[in-house]
PDB file of C-alpha atoms in Angstrom:
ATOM      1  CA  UNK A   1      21.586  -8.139   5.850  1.00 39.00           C
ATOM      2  CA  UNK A   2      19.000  -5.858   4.966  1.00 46.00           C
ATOM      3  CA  UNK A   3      15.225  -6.631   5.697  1.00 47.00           C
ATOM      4  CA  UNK A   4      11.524  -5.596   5.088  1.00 52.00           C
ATOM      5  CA  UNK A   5       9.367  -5.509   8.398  1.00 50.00           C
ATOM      6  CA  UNK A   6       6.100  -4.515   8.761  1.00 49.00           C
ATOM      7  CA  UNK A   7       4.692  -2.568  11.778  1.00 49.00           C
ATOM      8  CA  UNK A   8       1.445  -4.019  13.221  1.00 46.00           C
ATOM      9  CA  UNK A   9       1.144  -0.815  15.431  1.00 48.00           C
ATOM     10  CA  UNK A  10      -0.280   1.186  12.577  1.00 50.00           C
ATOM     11  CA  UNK A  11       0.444   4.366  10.756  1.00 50.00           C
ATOM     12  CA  UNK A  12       0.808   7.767  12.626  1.00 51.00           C
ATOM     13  CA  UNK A  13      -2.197   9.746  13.588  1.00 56.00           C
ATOM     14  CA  UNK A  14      -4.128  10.265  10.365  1.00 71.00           C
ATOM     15  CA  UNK A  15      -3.022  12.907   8.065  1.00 86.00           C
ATOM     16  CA  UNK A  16      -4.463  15.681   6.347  1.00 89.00           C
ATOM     17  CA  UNK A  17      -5.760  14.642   2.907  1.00 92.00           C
ATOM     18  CA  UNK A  18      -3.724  18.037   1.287  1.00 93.00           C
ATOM     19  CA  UNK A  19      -0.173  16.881   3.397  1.00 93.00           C
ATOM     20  CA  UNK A  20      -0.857  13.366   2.078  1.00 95.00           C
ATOM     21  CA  UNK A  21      -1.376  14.116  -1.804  1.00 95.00           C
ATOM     22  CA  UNK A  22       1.334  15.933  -1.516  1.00 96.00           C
ATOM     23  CA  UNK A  23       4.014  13.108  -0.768  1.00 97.00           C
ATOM     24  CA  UNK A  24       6.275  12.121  -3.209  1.00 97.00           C
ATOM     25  CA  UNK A  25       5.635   9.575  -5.909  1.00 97.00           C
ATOM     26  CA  UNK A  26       9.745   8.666  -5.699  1.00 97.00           C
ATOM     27  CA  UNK A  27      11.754   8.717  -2.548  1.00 96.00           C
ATOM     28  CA  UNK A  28      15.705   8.140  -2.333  1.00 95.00           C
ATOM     29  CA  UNK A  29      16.804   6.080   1.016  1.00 92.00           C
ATOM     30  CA  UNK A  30      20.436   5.105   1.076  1.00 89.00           C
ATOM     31  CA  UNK A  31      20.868   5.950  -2.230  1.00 91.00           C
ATOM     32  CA  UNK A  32      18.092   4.018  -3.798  1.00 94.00           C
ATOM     33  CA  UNK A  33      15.091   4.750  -5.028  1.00 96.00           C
ATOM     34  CA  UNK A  34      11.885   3.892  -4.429  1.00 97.00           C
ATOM     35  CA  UNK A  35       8.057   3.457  -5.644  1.00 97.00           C
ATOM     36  CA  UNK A  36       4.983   2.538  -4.880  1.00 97.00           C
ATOM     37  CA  UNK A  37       2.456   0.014  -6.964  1.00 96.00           C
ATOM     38  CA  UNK A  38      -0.946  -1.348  -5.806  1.00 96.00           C
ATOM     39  CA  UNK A  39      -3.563  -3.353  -7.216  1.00 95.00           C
ATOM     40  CA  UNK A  40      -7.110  -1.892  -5.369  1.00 96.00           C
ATOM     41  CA  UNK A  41     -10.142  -4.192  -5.341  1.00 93.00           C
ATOM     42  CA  UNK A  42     -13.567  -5.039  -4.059  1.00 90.00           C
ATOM     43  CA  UNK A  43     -14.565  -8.374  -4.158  1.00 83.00           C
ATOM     44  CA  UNK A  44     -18.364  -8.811  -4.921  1.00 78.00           C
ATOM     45  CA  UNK A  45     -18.346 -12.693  -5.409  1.00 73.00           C
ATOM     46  CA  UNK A  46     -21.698 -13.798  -4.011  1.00 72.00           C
ATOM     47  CA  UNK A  47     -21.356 -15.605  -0.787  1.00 73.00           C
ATOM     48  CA  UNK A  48     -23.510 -17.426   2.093  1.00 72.00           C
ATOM     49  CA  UNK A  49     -24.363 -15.869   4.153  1.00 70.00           C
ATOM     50  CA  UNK A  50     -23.970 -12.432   2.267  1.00 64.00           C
ATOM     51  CA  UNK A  51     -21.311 -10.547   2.792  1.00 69.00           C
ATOM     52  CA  UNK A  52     -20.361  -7.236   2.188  1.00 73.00           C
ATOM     53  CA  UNK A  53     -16.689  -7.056   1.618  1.00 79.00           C
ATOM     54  CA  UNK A  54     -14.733  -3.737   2.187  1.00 87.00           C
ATOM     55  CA  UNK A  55     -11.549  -2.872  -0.014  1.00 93.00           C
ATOM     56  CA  UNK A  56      -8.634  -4.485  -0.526  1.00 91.00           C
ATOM     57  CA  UNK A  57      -5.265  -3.748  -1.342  1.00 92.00           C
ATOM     58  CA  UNK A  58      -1.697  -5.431  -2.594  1.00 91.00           C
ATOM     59  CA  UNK A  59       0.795  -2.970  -1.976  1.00 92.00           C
ATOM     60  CA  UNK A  60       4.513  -3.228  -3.695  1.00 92.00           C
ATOM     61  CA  UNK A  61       7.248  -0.802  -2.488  1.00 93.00           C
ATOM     62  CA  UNK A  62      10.242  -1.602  -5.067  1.00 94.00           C
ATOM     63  CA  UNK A  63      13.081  -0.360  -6.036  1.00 95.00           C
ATOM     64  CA  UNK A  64      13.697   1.757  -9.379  1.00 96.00           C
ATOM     65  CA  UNK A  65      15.812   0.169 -10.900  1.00 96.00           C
ATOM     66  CA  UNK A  66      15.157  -3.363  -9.623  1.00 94.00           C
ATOM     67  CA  UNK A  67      18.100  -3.382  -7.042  1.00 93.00           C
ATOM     68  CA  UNK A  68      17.998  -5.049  -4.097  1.00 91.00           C
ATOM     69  CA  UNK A  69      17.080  -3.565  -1.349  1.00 89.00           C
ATOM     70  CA  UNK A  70      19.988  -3.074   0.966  1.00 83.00           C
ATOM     71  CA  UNK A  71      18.439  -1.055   3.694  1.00 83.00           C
ATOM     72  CA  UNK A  72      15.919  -1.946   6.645  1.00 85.00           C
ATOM     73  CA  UNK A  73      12.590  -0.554   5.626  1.00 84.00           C
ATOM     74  CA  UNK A  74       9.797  -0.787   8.289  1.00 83.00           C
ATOM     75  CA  UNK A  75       6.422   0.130   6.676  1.00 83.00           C
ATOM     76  CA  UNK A  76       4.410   1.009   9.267  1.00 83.00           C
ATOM     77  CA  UNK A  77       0.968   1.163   6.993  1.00 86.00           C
ATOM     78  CA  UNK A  78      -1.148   2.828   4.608  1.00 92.00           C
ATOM     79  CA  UNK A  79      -3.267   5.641   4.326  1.00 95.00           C
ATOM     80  CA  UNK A  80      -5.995   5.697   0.727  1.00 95.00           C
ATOM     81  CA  UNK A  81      -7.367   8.741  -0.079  1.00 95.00           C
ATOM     82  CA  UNK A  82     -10.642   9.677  -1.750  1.00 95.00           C
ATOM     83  CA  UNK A  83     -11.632  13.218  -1.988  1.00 93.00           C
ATOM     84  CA  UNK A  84     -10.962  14.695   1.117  1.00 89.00           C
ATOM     85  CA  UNK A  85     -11.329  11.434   3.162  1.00 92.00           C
ATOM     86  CA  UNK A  86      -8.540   9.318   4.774  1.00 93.00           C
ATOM     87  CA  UNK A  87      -8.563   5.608   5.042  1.00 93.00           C
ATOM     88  CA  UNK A  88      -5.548   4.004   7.219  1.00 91.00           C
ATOM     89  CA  UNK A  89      -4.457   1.331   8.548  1.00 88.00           C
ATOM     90  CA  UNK A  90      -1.818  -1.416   9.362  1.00 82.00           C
ATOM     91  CA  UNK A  91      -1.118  -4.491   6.906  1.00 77.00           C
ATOM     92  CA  UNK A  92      -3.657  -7.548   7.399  1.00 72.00           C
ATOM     93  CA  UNK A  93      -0.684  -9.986   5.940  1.00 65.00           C
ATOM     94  CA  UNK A  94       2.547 -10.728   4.301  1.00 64.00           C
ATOM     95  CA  UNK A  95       2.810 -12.586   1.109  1.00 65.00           C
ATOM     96  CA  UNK A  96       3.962 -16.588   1.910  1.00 63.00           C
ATOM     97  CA  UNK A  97       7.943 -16.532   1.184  1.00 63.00           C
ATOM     98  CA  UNK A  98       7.509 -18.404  -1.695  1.00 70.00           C
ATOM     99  CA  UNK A  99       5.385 -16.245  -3.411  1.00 72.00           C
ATOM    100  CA  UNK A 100       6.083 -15.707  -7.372  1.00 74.00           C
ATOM    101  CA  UNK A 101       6.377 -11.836  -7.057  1.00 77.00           C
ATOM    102  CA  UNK A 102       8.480 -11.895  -3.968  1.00 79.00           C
ATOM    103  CA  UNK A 103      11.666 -10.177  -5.027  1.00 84.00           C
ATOM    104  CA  UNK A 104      14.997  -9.109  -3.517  1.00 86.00           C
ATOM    105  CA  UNK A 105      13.946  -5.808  -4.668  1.00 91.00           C
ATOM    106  CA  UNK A 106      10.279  -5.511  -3.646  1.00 89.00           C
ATOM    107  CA  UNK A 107       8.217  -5.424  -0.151  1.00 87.00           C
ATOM    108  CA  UNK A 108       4.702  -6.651  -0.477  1.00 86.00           C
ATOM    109  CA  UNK A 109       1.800  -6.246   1.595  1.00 86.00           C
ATOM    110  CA  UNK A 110      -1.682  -7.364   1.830  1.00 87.00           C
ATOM    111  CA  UNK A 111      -4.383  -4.655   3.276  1.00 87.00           C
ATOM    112  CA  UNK A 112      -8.074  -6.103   3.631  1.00 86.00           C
ATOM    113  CA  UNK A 113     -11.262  -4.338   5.178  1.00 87.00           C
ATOM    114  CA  UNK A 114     -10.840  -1.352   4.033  1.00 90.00           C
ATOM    115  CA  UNK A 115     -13.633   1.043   3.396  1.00 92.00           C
ATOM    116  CA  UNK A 116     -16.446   0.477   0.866  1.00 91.00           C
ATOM    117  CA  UNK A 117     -16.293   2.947  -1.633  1.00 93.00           C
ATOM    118  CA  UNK A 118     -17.243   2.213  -4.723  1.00 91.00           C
ATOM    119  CA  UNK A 119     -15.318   0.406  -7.641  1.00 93.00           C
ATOM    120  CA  UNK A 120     -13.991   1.972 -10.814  1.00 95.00           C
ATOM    121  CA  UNK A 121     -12.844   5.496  -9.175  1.00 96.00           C
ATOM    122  CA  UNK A 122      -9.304   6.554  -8.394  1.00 97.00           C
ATOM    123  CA  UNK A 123      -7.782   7.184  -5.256  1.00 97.00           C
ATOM    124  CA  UNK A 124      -4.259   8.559  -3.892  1.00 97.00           C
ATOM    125  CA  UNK A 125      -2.295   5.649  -1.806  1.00 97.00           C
ATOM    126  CA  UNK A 126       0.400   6.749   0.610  1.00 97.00           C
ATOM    127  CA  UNK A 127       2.338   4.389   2.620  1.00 94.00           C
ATOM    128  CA  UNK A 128       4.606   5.228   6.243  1.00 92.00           C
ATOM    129  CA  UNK A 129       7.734   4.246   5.658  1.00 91.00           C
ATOM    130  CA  UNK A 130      10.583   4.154   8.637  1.00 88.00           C
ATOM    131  CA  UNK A 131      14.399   3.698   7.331  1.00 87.00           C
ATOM    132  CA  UNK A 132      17.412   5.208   9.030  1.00 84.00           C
ATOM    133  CA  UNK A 133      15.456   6.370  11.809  1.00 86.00           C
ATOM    134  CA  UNK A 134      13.123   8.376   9.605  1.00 89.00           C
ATOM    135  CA  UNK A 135       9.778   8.667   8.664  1.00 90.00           C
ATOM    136  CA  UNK A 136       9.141   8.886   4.975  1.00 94.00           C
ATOM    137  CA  UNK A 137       5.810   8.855   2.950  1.00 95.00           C
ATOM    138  CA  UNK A 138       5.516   7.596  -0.228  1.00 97.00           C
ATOM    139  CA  UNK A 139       2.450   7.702  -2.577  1.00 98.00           C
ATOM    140  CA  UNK A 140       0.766   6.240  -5.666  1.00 98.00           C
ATOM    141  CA  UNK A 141      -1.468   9.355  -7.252  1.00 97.00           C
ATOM    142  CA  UNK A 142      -4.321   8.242  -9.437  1.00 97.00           C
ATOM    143  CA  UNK A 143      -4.937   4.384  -8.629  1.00 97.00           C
ATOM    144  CA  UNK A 144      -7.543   2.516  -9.704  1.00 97.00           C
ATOM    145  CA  UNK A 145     -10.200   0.607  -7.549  1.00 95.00           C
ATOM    146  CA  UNK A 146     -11.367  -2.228  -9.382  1.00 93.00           C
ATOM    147  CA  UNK A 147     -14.354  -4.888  -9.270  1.00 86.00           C
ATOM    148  CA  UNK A 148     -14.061  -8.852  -9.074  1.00 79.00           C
ATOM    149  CA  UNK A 149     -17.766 -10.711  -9.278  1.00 75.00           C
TER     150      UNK A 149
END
């Protein structure tokens, strides 16, 4: 039975901006493929006492073709690039299993306090990916970090 895992010891040592724009945006384990979609957002809702929230992220590895995934995939986190600098870190939560979007054929993960860049740019998002006792990085060019008041 395959299965999704996440690994709360984090990501390896950061990466060089340059190695990690150029991972690919499609990576074949086992014979499937896979990608990487995100939903980037800073939350400026008012709140007592004020707050300053950092970035957020929902993370989706899936499958091309919408096929299960039949291979263990441990992602071990997430690096977001801006520029030349490197945010990482490990996943702050899982989706409940009875989530809508949960699918046979998709991962999800939750990242939260993330840096505070501002909204309406676009980053590069790379995620650390172990499967068959490999390391494999897989990235999201040109994502867009939006703004919820």
């Amino acid at each position: 039975q395959p299965t999704c895992e996440r690994n709360l010891t984090g990501p390896p040592a950061t990466l060089s901006a340059d190695i990690l724009k150029a991972a690919p945006d499609t990576i074949t384990i086992a014979e499937q493929q896979f990608i990487l979609k995100t939903h980037l957002w800073r939350d400026f809702m008012p709140t007592i006492p004020p707050t300053k929230h950092g970035l957020f992220a929902l993370v989706q590895i899936e499958t091309t073709d919408s096929s299960a995934i039949d291979v263990k995939l441990t992602s071990e986190g997430i690096y977001i690039i801006n520029g030349e600098e490197v945010w990482h870190t490990v996943y702050a939560a899982e989706l409940p299993l009875d989530h809508p979007d949960l699918a046979p054929f998709r991962m999800i993960s939750i990242v939260r306090n993330g840096p505070t860049w501002e909204p309406y740019i676009y980053v590069d998002v790379v995620v650390s990916i172990v499967a068959q006792e490999q390391r494999h990085l897989l990235r999201a060019p040109y994502q867009y970090i939006d703004a919820v008041f």
